[in-house]
Coordinates of C-alpha atoms and ligand atoms in Angstrom, one line a residue:
M79 CA -47.9 -52.3 -100.2
H80 CA -49.8 -49.7 -98.4
M81 CA -47.7 -47.2 -96.5
M82 CA -49.1 -44.6 -94.1
G83 CA -52.6 -45.9 -94.5
A84 CA -52.6 -44.8 -98.1
I85 CA -56.2 -44.0 -99.2
D86 CA -57.5 -46.0 -102.2
D87 CA -60.8 -46.6 -103.8
E88 CA -62.0 -49.2 -101.3
D89 CA -61.5 -46.6 -98.6
K90 CA -64.3 -44.5 -100.0
L91 CA -67.6 -44.8 -98.3
D92 CA -70.9 -44.1 -99.9
A93 CA -73.0 -41.3 -98.5
D94 CA -75.1 -43.5 -96.2
E95 CA -72.1 -45.2 -94.6
A96 CA -70.3 -41.9 -94.2
K97 CA -73.4 -40.5 -92.4
K98 CA -73.6 -43.4 -90.1
V99 CA -69.9 -43.2 -89.2
L100 CA -70.1 -39.4 -88.6
R101 CA -73.2 -39.9 -86.5
R102 CA -71.4 -42.4 -84.3
A103 CA -68.4 -40.0 -84.1
G104 CA -70.9 -37.3 -83.0
R105 CA -72.1 -39.5 -80.2
M106 CA -68.6 -40.1 -79.1
A107 CA -68.1 -36.3 -79.1
L108 CA -71.0 -35.8 -76.7
P109 CA -68.8 -35.3 -73.6
F110 CA -67.3 -32.3 -75.3
K111 CA -70.7 -30.7 -76.2
R112 CA -70.3 -27.6 -74.0
T113 CA -66.9 -26.8 -75.4
I114 CA -68.1 -27.3 -78.9
A115 CA -71.2 -25.1 -78.3
G116 CA -68.9 -22.4 -76.9
A117 CA -66.7 -22.7 -80.1
L118 CA -69.8 -22.4 -82.2
A119 CA -71.0 -19.3 -80.3
F120 CA -67.7 -17.6 -80.9
T121 CA -67.8 -18.6 -84.5
A122 CA -71.1 -16.9 -84.9
L123 CA -69.8 -13.8 -83.1
S124 CA -66.7 -13.5 -85.3
T125 CA -68.7 -14.1 -88.5
L126 CA -71.0 -11.4 -87.4
G127 CA -68.1 -9.0 -86.8
I128 CA -66.8 -9.7 -90.3
V129 CA -70.1 -9.1 -92.1
L130 CA -71.2 -6.1 -90.1
G131 CA -68.1 -4.1 -91.1
P132 CA -69.4 -3.3 -94.6
V133 CA -72.8 -2.3 -93.2
I134 CA -71.2 0.2 -90.9
L135 CA -69.0 1.5 -93.7
R136 CA -72.1 2.1 -95.7
W137 CA -73.5 4.2 -92.9
G138 CA -70.2 6.1 -92.6
I139 CA -70.2 6.8 -96.4
D140 CA -73.8 7.7 -96.8
H141 CA -74.3 9.7 -93.6
G142 CA -70.7 10.8 -92.9
I143 CA -68.8 11.4 -96.0
E144 CA -71.6 12.6 -98.3
P145 CA -73.2 15.1 -96.0
G146 CA -69.8 15.9 -94.6
D147 CA -70.7 14.8 -91.0
K148 CA -67.4 14.3 -89.3
E149 CA -68.9 12.9 -86.2
V150 CA -70.8 10.1 -88.0
L151 CA -67.7 9.3 -90.0
R152 CA -65.5 9.0 -86.8
N153 CA -68.1 6.9 -85.1
A154 CA -68.4 4.6 -88.2
V155 CA -64.6 4.1 -88.2
L156 CA -64.5 3.4 -84.4
V157 CA -67.4 0.9 -84.6
C158 CA -65.6 -0.8 -87.6
V159 CA -62.4 -1.1 -85.6
G160 CA -64.4 -2.4 -82.6
L161 CA -66.1 -5.0 -84.7
T162 CA -62.8 -6.1 -86.2
L163 CA -61.4 -6.5 -82.8
M164 CA -64.4 -8.5 -81.6
A165 CA -64.1 -10.7 -84.7
Y166 CA -60.4 -11.3 -84.0
L167 CA -60.8 -12.1 -80.4
S168 CA -63.8 -14.4 -81.0
A169 CA -61.9 -16.2 -83.7
R170 CA -59.1 -16.8 -81.4
Q171 CA -61.4 -18.1 -78.7
Q172 CA -63.3 -20.4 -81.1
F173 CA -60.0 -21.7 -82.3
I174 CA -58.8 -22.6 -78.8
L175 CA -62.1 -24.1 -77.8
I176 CA -62.5 -26.3 -80.9
N177 CA -58.9 -27.5 -80.5
K178 CA -59.6 -28.4 -76.9
A179 CA -62.6 -30.4 -77.9
G180 CA -60.9 -31.9 -81.0
E181 CA -57.7 -32.9 -79.2
G182 CA -59.7 -34.2 -76.2
F183 CA -61.8 -36.3 -78.6
L184 CA -58.8 -37.7 -80.3
R185 CA -57.0 -38.4 -77.0
A186 CA -60.1 -40.4 -75.8
L187 CA -60.3 -42.2 -79.1
R188 CA -56.6 -43.1 -79.1
V189 CA -56.8 -44.6 -75.6
R190 CA -59.9 -46.5 -76.5
V191 CA -58.4 -48.0 -79.6
F192 CA -55.1 -48.8 -77.8
D193 CA -56.9 -50.5 -74.9
H194 CA -58.9 -52.5 -77.4
I195 CA -55.9 -53.6 -79.3
Q196 CA -54.2 -54.7 -76.1
K197 CA -57.1 -57.0 -75.3
Q198 CA -57.0 -58.8 -78.6
S199 CA -55.8 -62.4 -79.0
L200 CA -52.9 -63.4 -81.2
A201 CA -55.4 -64.3 -83.9
F202 CA -56.2 -60.6 -84.2
F203 CA -52.6 -59.8 -84.8
D204 CA -52.4 -62.5 -87.4
R205 CA -55.2 -60.7 -89.3
N206 CA -53.9 -57.1 -88.6
K207 CA -50.3 -56.5 -89.3
S208 CA -48.6 -54.2 -86.8
G209 CA -47.7 -51.6 -89.5
V210 CA -51.3 -51.3 -90.4
L211 CA -52.3 -50.9 -86.8
V212 CA -49.7 -48.2 -86.3
A213 CA -51.1 -46.4 -89.4
R214 CA -54.6 -46.6 -87.8
M215 CA -53.3 -45.0 -84.6
T216 CA -51.3 -42.3 -86.4
A217 CA -52.3 -41.4 -90.0
D218 CA -56.0 -42.2 -89.6
I219 CA -56.4 -40.4 -86.3
E220 CA -54.4 -37.5 -87.8
S221 CA -56.7 -37.3 -90.8
M222 CA -59.7 -37.2 -88.4
G223 CA -58.0 -34.6 -86.4
E224 CA -58.1 -32.3 -89.4
L225 CA -61.8 -32.9 -89.8
V226 CA -62.6 -32.4 -86.2
Q227 CA -60.6 -29.2 -85.9
W228 CA -60.9 -27.7 -89.3
G229 CA -63.9 -29.3 -90.9
L230 CA -66.5 -28.6 -88.4
L231 CA -65.4 -25.1 -87.8
Q232 CA -64.9 -24.2 -91.5
F233 CA -68.2 -25.7 -92.3
V234 CA -70.1 -23.7 -89.7
S235 CA -68.2 -20.5 -90.3
A236 CA -68.5 -20.8 -94.1
I237 CA -72.2 -21.5 -93.9
L238 CA -72.8 -18.7 -91.5
L239 CA -70.7 -16.3 -93.5
V240 CA -72.6 -17.1 -96.7
I241 CA -76.0 -16.8 -95.0
F242 CA -75.2 -13.6 -93.1
A243 CA -73.6 -11.9 -96.1
L244 CA -76.5 -12.8 -98.4
V245 CA -79.2 -11.7 -96.0
L246 CA -77.5 -8.4 -95.3
A247 CA -76.8 -7.8 -99.0
F248 CA -80.4 -8.6 -99.8
A249 CA -81.7 -6.3 -97.1
M250 CA -79.6 -3.4 -98.5
S251 CA -80.4 -3.9 -102.1
W252 CA -82.0 -7.0 -103.6
Q253 CA -81.3 -5.8 -107.2
L254 CA -77.5 -5.5 -106.6
T255 CA -77.5 -8.9 -104.8
L256 CA -79.2 -10.6 -107.6
A257 CA -76.8 -8.9 -110.1
G258 CA -73.8 -10.2 -108.0
L259 CA -75.3 -13.7 -107.9
L260 CA -75.3 -13.9 -111.7
V261 CA -71.8 -15.5 -111.5
M262 CA -73.0 -18.2 -109.0
P263 CA -74.0 -20.8 -111.5
V264 CA -70.5 -20.8 -113.0
I265 CA -69.0 -21.2 -109.5
I266 CA -71.4 -24.0 -108.6
V267 CA -70.6 -26.0 -111.7
A268 CA -66.9 -25.3 -111.3
S269 CA -67.0 -26.4 -107.7
R270 CA -68.6 -29.7 -108.4
K271 CA -66.1 -30.4 -111.1
F272 CA -63.3 -29.4 -108.8
Q273 CA -64.6 -31.6 -106.1
R274 CA -64.4 -34.7 -108.3
D275 CA -61.1 -33.8 -110.0
S276 CA -59.3 -32.8 -106.8
N277 CA -60.4 -35.9 -105.0
A278 CA -59.1 -38.0 -107.8
A279 CA -55.9 -36.0 -107.9
Y280 CA -55.5 -36.3 -104.1
L281 CA -56.0 -40.1 -104.1
D282 CA -53.5 -40.3 -106.9
V283 CA -50.9 -38.3 -105.0
R284 CA -51.4 -40.5 -101.9
E285 CA -51.0 -43.6 -104.0
Q286 CA -47.8 -42.3 -105.6
I287 CA -46.4 -41.3 -102.2
G288 CA -47.0 -44.9 -101.1
Q289 CA -45.2 -46.2 -104.2
T290 CA -42.3 -43.9 -103.7
L291 CA -42.0 -44.7 -100.1
S292 CA -42.1 -48.4 -100.6
S293 CA -39.5 -48.3 -103.3
L294 CA -37.4 -46.1 -101.0
Q295 CA -37.8 -48.5 -98.1
E296 CA -37.0 -51.5 -100.2
G297 CA -33.9 -49.8 -101.5
I298 CA -32.7 -49.1 -98.0
A299 CA -33.7 -52.3 -96.2
G300 CA -32.6 -54.5 -99.1
V301 CA -29.4 -52.6 -99.8
R302 CA -27.1 -55.5 -99.0
V303 CA -28.8 -57.9 -101.4
I304 CA -29.0 -55.1 -104.0
Q305 CA -25.3 -54.4 -103.8
A306 CA -24.3 -58.1 -103.6
Y307 CA -26.0 -58.8 -106.9
G308 CA -25.3 -55.5 -108.5
R309 CA -28.9 -54.5 -108.8
E310 CA -28.3 -50.8 -108.2
P311 CA -29.2 -49.6 -111.7
E312 CA -32.5 -51.5 -111.7
Q313 CA -33.4 -50.1 -108.3
R314 CA -32.4 -46.6 -109.4
R315 CA -34.6 -47.0 -112.4
R316 CA -37.6 -48.1 -110.3
F317 CA -37.1 -45.4 -107.8
K318 CA -36.8 -42.8 -110.6
R319 CA -40.0 -44.0 -112.2
A320 CA -41.9 -43.9 -108.9
N321 CA -40.5 -40.5 -108.2
R322 CA -41.4 -39.2 -111.7
D323 CA -44.9 -40.4 -111.3
L324 CA -45.2 -38.7 -107.9
Y325 CA -43.9 -35.5 -109.6
D326 CA -46.5 -35.8 -112.3
S327 CA -49.4 -36.4 -110.0
H328 CA -48.3 -33.4 -107.9
I329 CA -48.2 -31.2 -110.9
H330 CA -51.5 -32.5 -112.0
S331 CA -53.1 -31.7 -108.7
V332 CA -51.6 -28.2 -108.7
K333 CA -53.1 -27.7 -112.1
V334 CA -56.5 -28.9 -110.9
S335 CA -56.4 -26.4 -108.0
T336 CA -55.1 -23.4 -110.0
W337 CA -57.7 -23.4 -112.6
Y338 CA -60.4 -23.6 -110.0
F339 CA -59.0 -21.0 -107.6
G340 CA -58.2 -18.8 -110.5
L341 CA -61.7 -19.2 -111.8
V342 CA -63.3 -18.4 -108.5
E343 CA -61.1 -15.3 -108.1
S344 CA -61.9 -14.1 -111.6
A345 CA -65.6 -14.7 -110.9
G346 CA -65.2 -12.5 -107.8
V347 CA -63.7 -9.7 -109.9
F348 CA -66.5 -10.2 -112.4
A349 CA -69.1 -10.0 -109.7
T350 CA -67.6 -6.8 -108.5
A351 CA -67.7 -5.3 -112.0
I352 CA -71.3 -6.3 -112.4
I353 CA -72.3 -4.8 -109.0
V354 CA -70.4 -1.6 -109.7
G355 CA -71.9 -1.3 -113.2
V356 CA -75.5 -2.1 -112.2
G357 CA -75.0 -0.1 -109.0
G358 CA -73.9 3.0 -111.0
W359 CA -77.0 2.7 -113.2
L360 CA -79.3 2.2 -110.1
F361 CA -77.5 5.2 -108.4
T362 CA -78.3 7.5 -111.3
R363 CA -81.9 6.5 -110.9
G364 CA -81.7 7.2 -107.2
D365 CA -82.4 3.6 -106.2
V366 CA -79.2 2.9 -104.2
T367 CA -76.6 5.0 -102.4
I368 CA -72.8 4.9 -103.0
G369 CA -72.5 3.4 -99.5
T370 CA -74.8 0.5 -100.5
I371 CA -72.8 -0.3 -103.6
I372 CA -69.5 -0.4 -101.7
A373 CA -71.0 -2.5 -98.9
V374 CA -72.4 -5.0 -101.3
V375 CA -69.1 -5.2 -103.1
L376 CA -67.3 -5.9 -99.8
L377 CA -69.8 -8.5 -98.8
F378 CA -69.5 -10.3 -102.0
A379 CA -65.7 -10.2 -101.7
Q380 CA -66.1 -12.2 -98.5
L381 CA -68.5 -14.7 -100.1
F382 CA -66.1 -16.4 -102.4
E383 CA -63.6 -17.8 -99.9
P384 CA -66.2 -19.8 -97.9
V385 CA -67.5 -21.2 -101.2
Q386 CA -64.0 -22.4 -102.0
Q387 CA -63.6 -23.9 -98.5
L388 CA -66.9 -25.7 -98.7
S389 CA -65.9 -27.4 -101.9
Q390 CA -62.7 -28.7 -100.3
L391 CA -64.4 -29.7 -97.2
Y392 CA -66.3 -32.4 -98.9
N393 CA -63.1 -34.3 -99.7
S394 CA -61.8 -34.0 -96.2
V395 CA -65.0 -35.2 -94.7
Q396 CA -64.9 -38.2 -97.1
S397 CA -61.4 -39.2 -96.1
S398 CA -62.0 -38.7 -92.4
A399 CA -65.1 -40.7 -92.5
A400 CA -63.1 -43.5 -94.2
S401 CA -60.4 -43.3 -91.4
L402 CA -63.0 -43.3 -88.7
N403 CA -64.7 -46.3 -90.3
K404 CA -61.4 -48.2 -90.1
L405 CA -60.9 -47.3 -86.5
F406 CA -64.5 -48.3 -85.6
G407 CA -63.7 -51.6 -87.4
I408 CA -61.0 -52.1 -84.8
L409 CA -63.3 -51.0 -81.9
D410 CA -66.0 -53.4 -83.1
T411 CA -63.7 -56.5 -83.0
V412 CA -64.8 -58.6 -80.1
P413 CA -61.8 -60.2 -78.4
D414 CA -62.0 -63.8 -79.3
I415 CA -60.3 -65.1 -76.2
E416 CA -63.0 -64.6 -73.6
D417 CA -62.7 -64.7 -69.9
G418 CA -64.1 -67.9 -68.2
E419 CA -65.5 -68.3 -64.7
H420 CA -63.5 -71.1 -63.1
E421 CA -60.2 -70.8 -61.3
L422 CA -57.5 -73.3 -62.5
P423 CA -56.3 -75.6 -59.7
P424 CA -52.7 -75.2 -58.5
A425 CA -51.7 -78.5 -60.0
G426 CA -53.1 -81.2 -62.3
E427 CA -52.8 -83.0 -65.6
L428 CA -52.7 -81.1 -68.8
T429 CA -54.9 -82.9 -71.3
V430 CA -55.1 -82.3 -75.0
E431 CA -58.0 -84.1 -76.5
G432 CA -58.8 -84.5 -80.2
V433 CA -57.4 -81.1 -81.0
G434 CA -57.5 -79.6 -84.4
F435 CA -56.6 -76.1 -85.4
R436 CA -56.5 -73.8 -88.3
Y437 CA -55.2 -70.2 -88.3
P438 CA -57.8 -67.5 -89.0
E439 CA -58.2 -66.8 -92.7
T440 CA -56.1 -69.8 -93.8
E441 CA -57.5 -72.9 -95.4
A442 CA -55.4 -75.8 -94.3
A443 CA -55.6 -77.3 -90.9
V444 CA -52.2 -76.9 -89.0
L445 CA -53.1 -79.5 -86.4
S446 CA -55.5 -82.4 -86.6
D447 CA -56.7 -84.9 -84.0
V448 CA -53.9 -84.4 -81.5
S449 CA -54.4 -86.1 -78.1
I450 CA -51.7 -86.1 -75.3
T451 CA -52.0 -86.2 -71.5
V452 CA -49.1 -84.5 -69.7
A453 CA -48.8 -85.7 -66.1
D454 CA -48.3 -83.2 -63.3
G455 CA -44.6 -82.4 -63.2
E456 CA -43.8 -84.2 -66.5
R457 CA -41.4 -82.8 -69.1
L458 CA -42.7 -83.2 -72.6
A459 CA -40.5 -82.3 -75.6
L460 CA -42.1 -81.6 -78.9
V461 CA -39.9 -82.4 -81.9
G462 CA -40.4 -82.6 -85.7
P463 CA -39.7 -80.8 -88.9
T464 CA -40.1 -77.1 -89.4
G465 CA -43.7 -76.1 -90.0
A466 CA -45.0 -79.3 -88.5
G467 CA -47.1 -77.4 -86.0
K468 CA -45.1 -77.8 -82.8
S469 CA -45.2 -74.1 -81.8
T470 CA -48.8 -73.9 -82.7
L471 CA -49.6 -76.8 -80.3
A472 CA -47.5 -75.1 -77.6
K473 CA -49.5 -71.9 -78.1
L474 CA -52.8 -73.7 -77.8
M475 CA -51.7 -75.3 -74.5
A476 CA -51.3 -71.8 -73.1
R477 CA -54.5 -70.6 -74.8
L478 CA -52.9 -68.0 -76.9
Y479 CA -55.4 -69.4 -79.4
D480 CA -58.4 -71.6 -78.9
P481 CA -58.4 -74.9 -80.7
T482 CA -60.9 -75.1 -83.6
E483 CA -61.7 -78.7 -82.6
G484 CA -61.3 -80.7 -79.4
T485 CA -60.4 -79.4 -75.9
I486 CA -57.4 -78.6 -73.8
S487 CA -57.8 -78.7 -70.1
F488 CA -55.8 -78.4 -67.0
G489 CA -56.7 -80.2 -63.8
G490 CA -60.0 -81.1 -65.3
V491 CA -61.0 -77.5 -66.2
D492 CA -61.3 -76.6 -69.9
L493 CA -59.0 -73.7 -70.6
R494 CA -61.9 -71.9 -72.2
D495 CA -63.8 -71.9 -68.9
A496 CA -60.8 -70.7 -66.9
T497 CA -60.4 -67.1 -65.8
I498 CA -57.7 -65.4 -67.8
A499 CA -56.1 -64.3 -64.6
S500 CA -55.7 -67.8 -63.2
L501 CA -54.7 -69.1 -66.6
R502 CA -51.8 -66.6 -66.8
Q503 CA -50.9 -67.5 -63.2
R504 CA -50.8 -71.3 -63.8
V505 CA -49.5 -71.5 -67.4
V506 CA -46.6 -69.3 -68.6
V507 CA -45.2 -69.2 -72.1
V508 CA -41.5 -68.4 -72.6
P509 CA -41.2 -67.4 -76.3
Q510 CA -38.0 -67.9 -78.4
E511 CA -37.2 -64.3 -78.2
G512 CA -38.7 -62.5 -75.2
F513 CA -39.5 -58.9 -76.0
L514 CA -37.6 -56.4 -73.9
F515 CA -39.1 -53.0 -73.1
G516 CA -37.3 -49.8 -72.5
G517 CA -36.2 -49.6 -68.9
T518 CA -34.0 -51.5 -66.5
V519 CA -33.5 -55.3 -66.2
A520 CA -35.6 -55.3 -63.1
D521 CA -38.4 -53.4 -64.9
N522 CA -38.3 -56.0 -67.6
V523 CA -38.7 -58.9 -65.1
R524 CA -41.4 -57.0 -63.3
V525 CA -43.5 -57.2 -66.5
A526 CA -44.5 -60.6 -65.2
R527 CA -45.8 -59.3 -61.9
A528 CA -46.2 -55.6 -61.5
E529 CA -46.1 -55.6 -57.7
A530 CA -42.8 -57.6 -57.3
T531 CA -40.2 -56.0 -55.2
D532 CA -36.5 -55.8 -56.1
D533 CA -35.9 -58.6 -53.6
D534 CA -38.5 -60.8 -55.4
I535 CA -36.7 -60.1 -58.7
R536 CA -33.3 -61.0 -57.2
E537 CA -34.9 -64.1 -55.8
A538 CA -36.3 -65.0 -59.3
F539 CA -32.8 -64.6 -60.8
R540 CA -31.3 -66.6 -57.9
A541 CA -33.9 -69.4 -58.5
I542 CA -32.6 -69.8 -62.0
G543 CA -28.9 -69.4 -61.0
A544 CA -28.4 -66.2 -62.9
L545 CA -28.1 -63.6 -60.2
E546 CA -24.3 -63.4 -60.4
R547 CA -24.5 -62.7 -64.1
F548 CA -26.4 -59.5 -63.5
G549 CA -24.6 -58.8 -60.3
E550 CA -21.5 -58.3 -62.3
F551 CA -23.0 -55.2 -64.0
P552 CA -22.0 -52.0 -62.1
E553 CA -25.7 -51.2 -61.7
G554 CA -26.8 -54.7 -61.2
I555 CA -30.5 -55.4 -61.9
H556 CA -31.0 -51.7 -62.4
T557 CA -29.0 -51.7 -65.6
E558 CA -30.8 -50.0 -68.5
V559 CA -31.4 -52.5 -71.2
R560 CA -31.7 -49.8 -73.9
E561 CA -33.9 -50.2 -77.0
R562 CA -35.1 -53.8 -77.2
G563 CA -32.3 -54.9 -74.9
S564 CA -29.5 -53.9 -77.2
R565 CA -27.3 -53.5 -74.1
L566 CA -27.7 -57.2 -73.2
S567 CA -26.3 -60.2 -75.0
A568 CA -28.6 -62.8 -76.6
G569 CA -28.1 -65.1 -73.6
E570 CA -28.8 -62.4 -71.1
R571 CA -32.0 -61.5 -72.9
Q572 CA -33.0 -65.1 -72.5
L573 CA -32.2 -65.1 -68.8
V574 CA -34.5 -62.1 -68.4
S575 CA -37.2 -64.1 -70.2
L576 CA -36.7 -67.0 -67.9
A577 CA -36.6 -64.8 -64.8
R578 CA -40.0 -63.5 -65.7
A579 CA -41.4 -67.0 -65.7
A580 CA -39.6 -67.8 -62.4
L581 CA -41.3 -64.7 -60.9
V582 CA -44.7 -66.0 -61.7
D583 CA -43.8 -69.5 -60.5
P584 CA -46.4 -71.3 -62.7
A585 CA -47.5 -74.9 -62.6
V586 CA -47.1 -75.3 -66.3
L587 CA -44.2 -73.9 -68.4
V588 CA -44.5 -73.7 -72.2
L589 CA -41.1 -73.1 -73.8
D590 CA -40.2 -72.4 -77.3
E591 CA -36.5 -73.1 -77.2
A592 CA -34.3 -70.6 -78.9
T593 CA -32.7 -71.9 -82.0
S594 CA -29.8 -69.5 -81.9
N595 CA -26.5 -70.8 -80.6
L596 CA -24.9 -68.9 -77.7
D597 CA -21.3 -68.8 -76.7
P598 CA -20.4 -71.9 -74.6
G599 CA -20.2 -70.0 -71.3
T600 CA -23.6 -68.3 -71.6
E601 CA -25.1 -71.4 -73.1
F602 CA -24.2 -73.2 -69.9
I603 CA -25.8 -70.6 -67.7
V604 CA -29.0 -70.5 -69.8
E605 CA -29.2 -74.3 -69.8
R606 CA -28.8 -74.5 -66.1
A607 CA -31.4 -71.7 -65.7
L608 CA -33.8 -73.7 -67.9
D609 CA -33.2 -76.8 -65.8
S610 CA -33.9 -75.1 -62.5
L611 CA -37.0 -73.5 -64.0
M612 CA -38.3 -76.8 -65.3
S613 CA -37.7 -78.8 -62.2
G614 CA -40.9 -79.6 -60.3
R615 CA -43.1 -78.1 -63.1
T616 CA -45.1 -79.6 -65.9
T617 CA -43.1 -78.5 -68.9
I618 CA -43.9 -78.5 -72.6
V619 CA -40.8 -77.6 -74.6
V620 CA -40.6 -77.1 -78.4
A621 CA -37.1 -78.6 -78.5
H622 CA -34.3 -77.8 -80.9
R623 CA -31.4 -79.2 -78.9
L624 CA -30.6 -82.8 -78.4
S625 CA -29.6 -82.1 -74.8
T626 CA -33.1 -80.8 -74.0
I627 CA -34.7 -83.7 -75.7
Q628 CA -32.7 -86.3 -73.9
R629 CA -33.7 -84.7 -70.5
A630 CA -37.4 -84.9 -71.3
D631 CA -39.6 -87.6 -69.8
R632 CA -41.4 -88.1 -73.0
I633 CA -41.0 -87.0 -76.5
G634 CA -43.9 -86.2 -78.9
V635 CA -43.0 -86.2 -82.6
I636 CA -45.2 -83.9 -84.6
D637 CA -45.4 -84.4 -88.3
G638 CA -47.8 -82.7 -90.7
G639 CA -50.0 -81.5 -87.9
R640 CA -50.4 -85.0 -86.3
L641 CA -48.9 -86.6 -83.3
A642 CA -46.8 -89.2 -85.1
E643 CA -44.9 -90.8 -82.2
L644 CA -45.0 -90.5 -78.4
G645 CA -42.6 -92.1 -75.9
N646 CA -39.3 -91.7 -74.1
H647 CA -35.9 -91.5 -76.0
A648 CA -35.1 -95.1 -75.5
E649 CA -38.5 -96.3 -76.6
L650 CA -38.6 -94.2 -79.7
V651 CA -35.1 -95.2 -80.8
E652 CA -36.1 -98.8 -80.2
H653 CA -39.3 -98.2 -82.3
G654 CA -37.1 -97.3 -85.2
G655 CA -39.5 -94.6 -86.7
R656 CA -39.1 -91.0 -87.5
Y657 CA -37.6 -90.1 -84.1
A658 CA -35.0 -92.8 -84.5
A659 CA -34.0 -91.3 -87.8
L660 CA -33.9 -87.8 -86.4
A661 CA -31.9 -88.8 -83.4
D662 CA -29.5 -90.5 -85.7
A663 CA -29.1 -87.4 -87.8
W664 CA -28.6 -85.3 -84.7
Q665 CA -25.9 -87.5 -83.3
K666 CA -24.0 -87.0 -86.5
S667 CA -24.5 -83.2 -86.8
Q668 CA -24.0 -82.0 -83.2
P669 CA -24.2 -79.3 -81.9
V670 CA -26.6 -77.9 -84.5
A671 CA -29.7 -79.8 -83.6
G672 CA -33.1 -80.0 -85.0
N673 CA -34.9 -77.8 -87.5
Ligands
ADP1730 P1 -43.2 -75.5 -86.1 O1 -43.2 -74.9 -84.8 O2 -43.4 -77.0 -86.1 O3 -42.1 -75.1 -87.0 P2 -45.6 -73.9 -86.5 O4 -46.5 -74.4 -85.5 O5 -44.8 -72.7 -86.3 O6 -44.5 -75.1 -86.9 O7 -46.3 -73.7 -87.9 C1 -47.2 -74.7 -88.4 C2 -47.8 -74.2 -89.7 O8 -48.7 -73.1 -89.4 C3 -46.8 -73.7 -90.7 O9 -47.3 -74.1 -92.0 C4 -46.9 -72.2 -90.6 O10 -46.7 -71.6 -91.9 C5 -48.3 -72.0 -90.1 N1 -48.4 -70.8 -89.3 C6 -47.7 -70.5 -88.2 N2 -48.1 -69.4 -87.6 C7 -49.1 -68.9 -88.3 C8 -49.9 -67.7 -88.3 N3 -49.8 -66.9 -87.3 N4 -50.8 -67.6 -89.2 C9 -51.0 -68.5 -90.2 N5 -50.3 -69.6 -90.4 C10 -49.3 -69.8 -89.4

């Protein structure tokens, strides 16, 4: 199980792919080009401030201290302080600007990805689990944030620092610079090795974090089962093992970093020693001044940090490019439910013709060769064993998916040719468990029609005979439902779902009847609400209750993805097939009906 978008090997892109992804990100960052240019200018300024310091000190030493010229010395110190101040202020400015650009970029990206996800059909959500999508929106965007804000800036300032420092050092004394650079081959080799090792160590740590988290999550979510069967010792062992591995990989990654950073630091000291030694020799020959030696030492001291940063940057670019690639994968998904051009008529027959269906990325057909014509205003109940395909057929009738074979049409218009707006107006699906959002009862009904007034909402509740139920609350329809409707009972949540449908007032109602049993009082209100909602409308109901089935005009028995029987209650009982057997079993096992 992958938690928090854990990075693994397949997340790694090759250099070409990474370049392509980064180029695309670059195009998306174009609106921020002025801010970025500003940040870069300030970066250059602050880098200049940092590297010019040693040059001024050299001047102060050679022309101030040595000849004993106090004025030159004082000016050198003042200029140094001025340069440092400039470097500090520019660094601050660059930081603010790059964060504005970076956060702006991420904000735009988040909105784009979110918008895109909202447009997708149910098939998309079958392929992409919500946990993974959340990881895309959080962990992946976060990891890119690091690149956008730190990577770019570090890269530019590290490169600038290295170039400026080397050019200045060369200009002052090429011999000393070459002497200092003697340690470079060691650092380059070490950096390459570090890059590889630290990347592997980082991936390992991420993997172990994922393992530990999933073991932790299982231990918490499954605690009842674990306790019921006395599995605590085993769970403890598993958690301890995962935790131990996490510890080991952390320690390993620390070891990888310390040898490298230690080595780079030692190389720095070594370079200083070489420069001072060679410098002393050159000084006695009169080739360089003391000020030059000190300036070159100081410049070299500033050289090693950017080299370290550059070697870490590679990994962070890699993982950000991988994250970006996954986000682009989402952005490139074309919504598979496309908008048609025709308006659906206000009324008509719902025709299912030779429909077959398989879910994306599954082999077996869930439905095959189903044909039914539902007359205007007819009530059709779908019954059959669990997994037969009833809910799937219902979803196809509301075009939550498109059939893989055959057509479904309303009033003569193929649903695929209908505008999405008219489709959602004519055909409404009431799911088993309607999702409740944070907000009031009224807000939740208004989900169905954003511009509905409070009176419209009361009218919708009245139409299904449920207004009194909410009128009893002190705050009426303005009662907060709390998270996912925890303030409401199961029955009241269903009433809110039904009120949504009543507010739209569709021609066709597709209902997935809730299987849960309610207390008798609420049950009665919900049933009455259902009845009023269905009256005068074409209704397709995936039925689990005998009472619902008996009130249907016709019953379709779905078995193994096929329409096995079709007719009214009396006819089917008479027929003596599957329905007759089911009805017989239900009679005996009331009130738990179906499934
Ligand atoms: P019923 O409503 O009759 O219980 P469904 O229509 O829910 O049956 O399911 C029919 C078959 O399709 C089942 O085998 C189920 O496992 C499968 N199925 C349902 N939903 C999905 C999905 N989103 N992705 C893949 N398979 C699914």
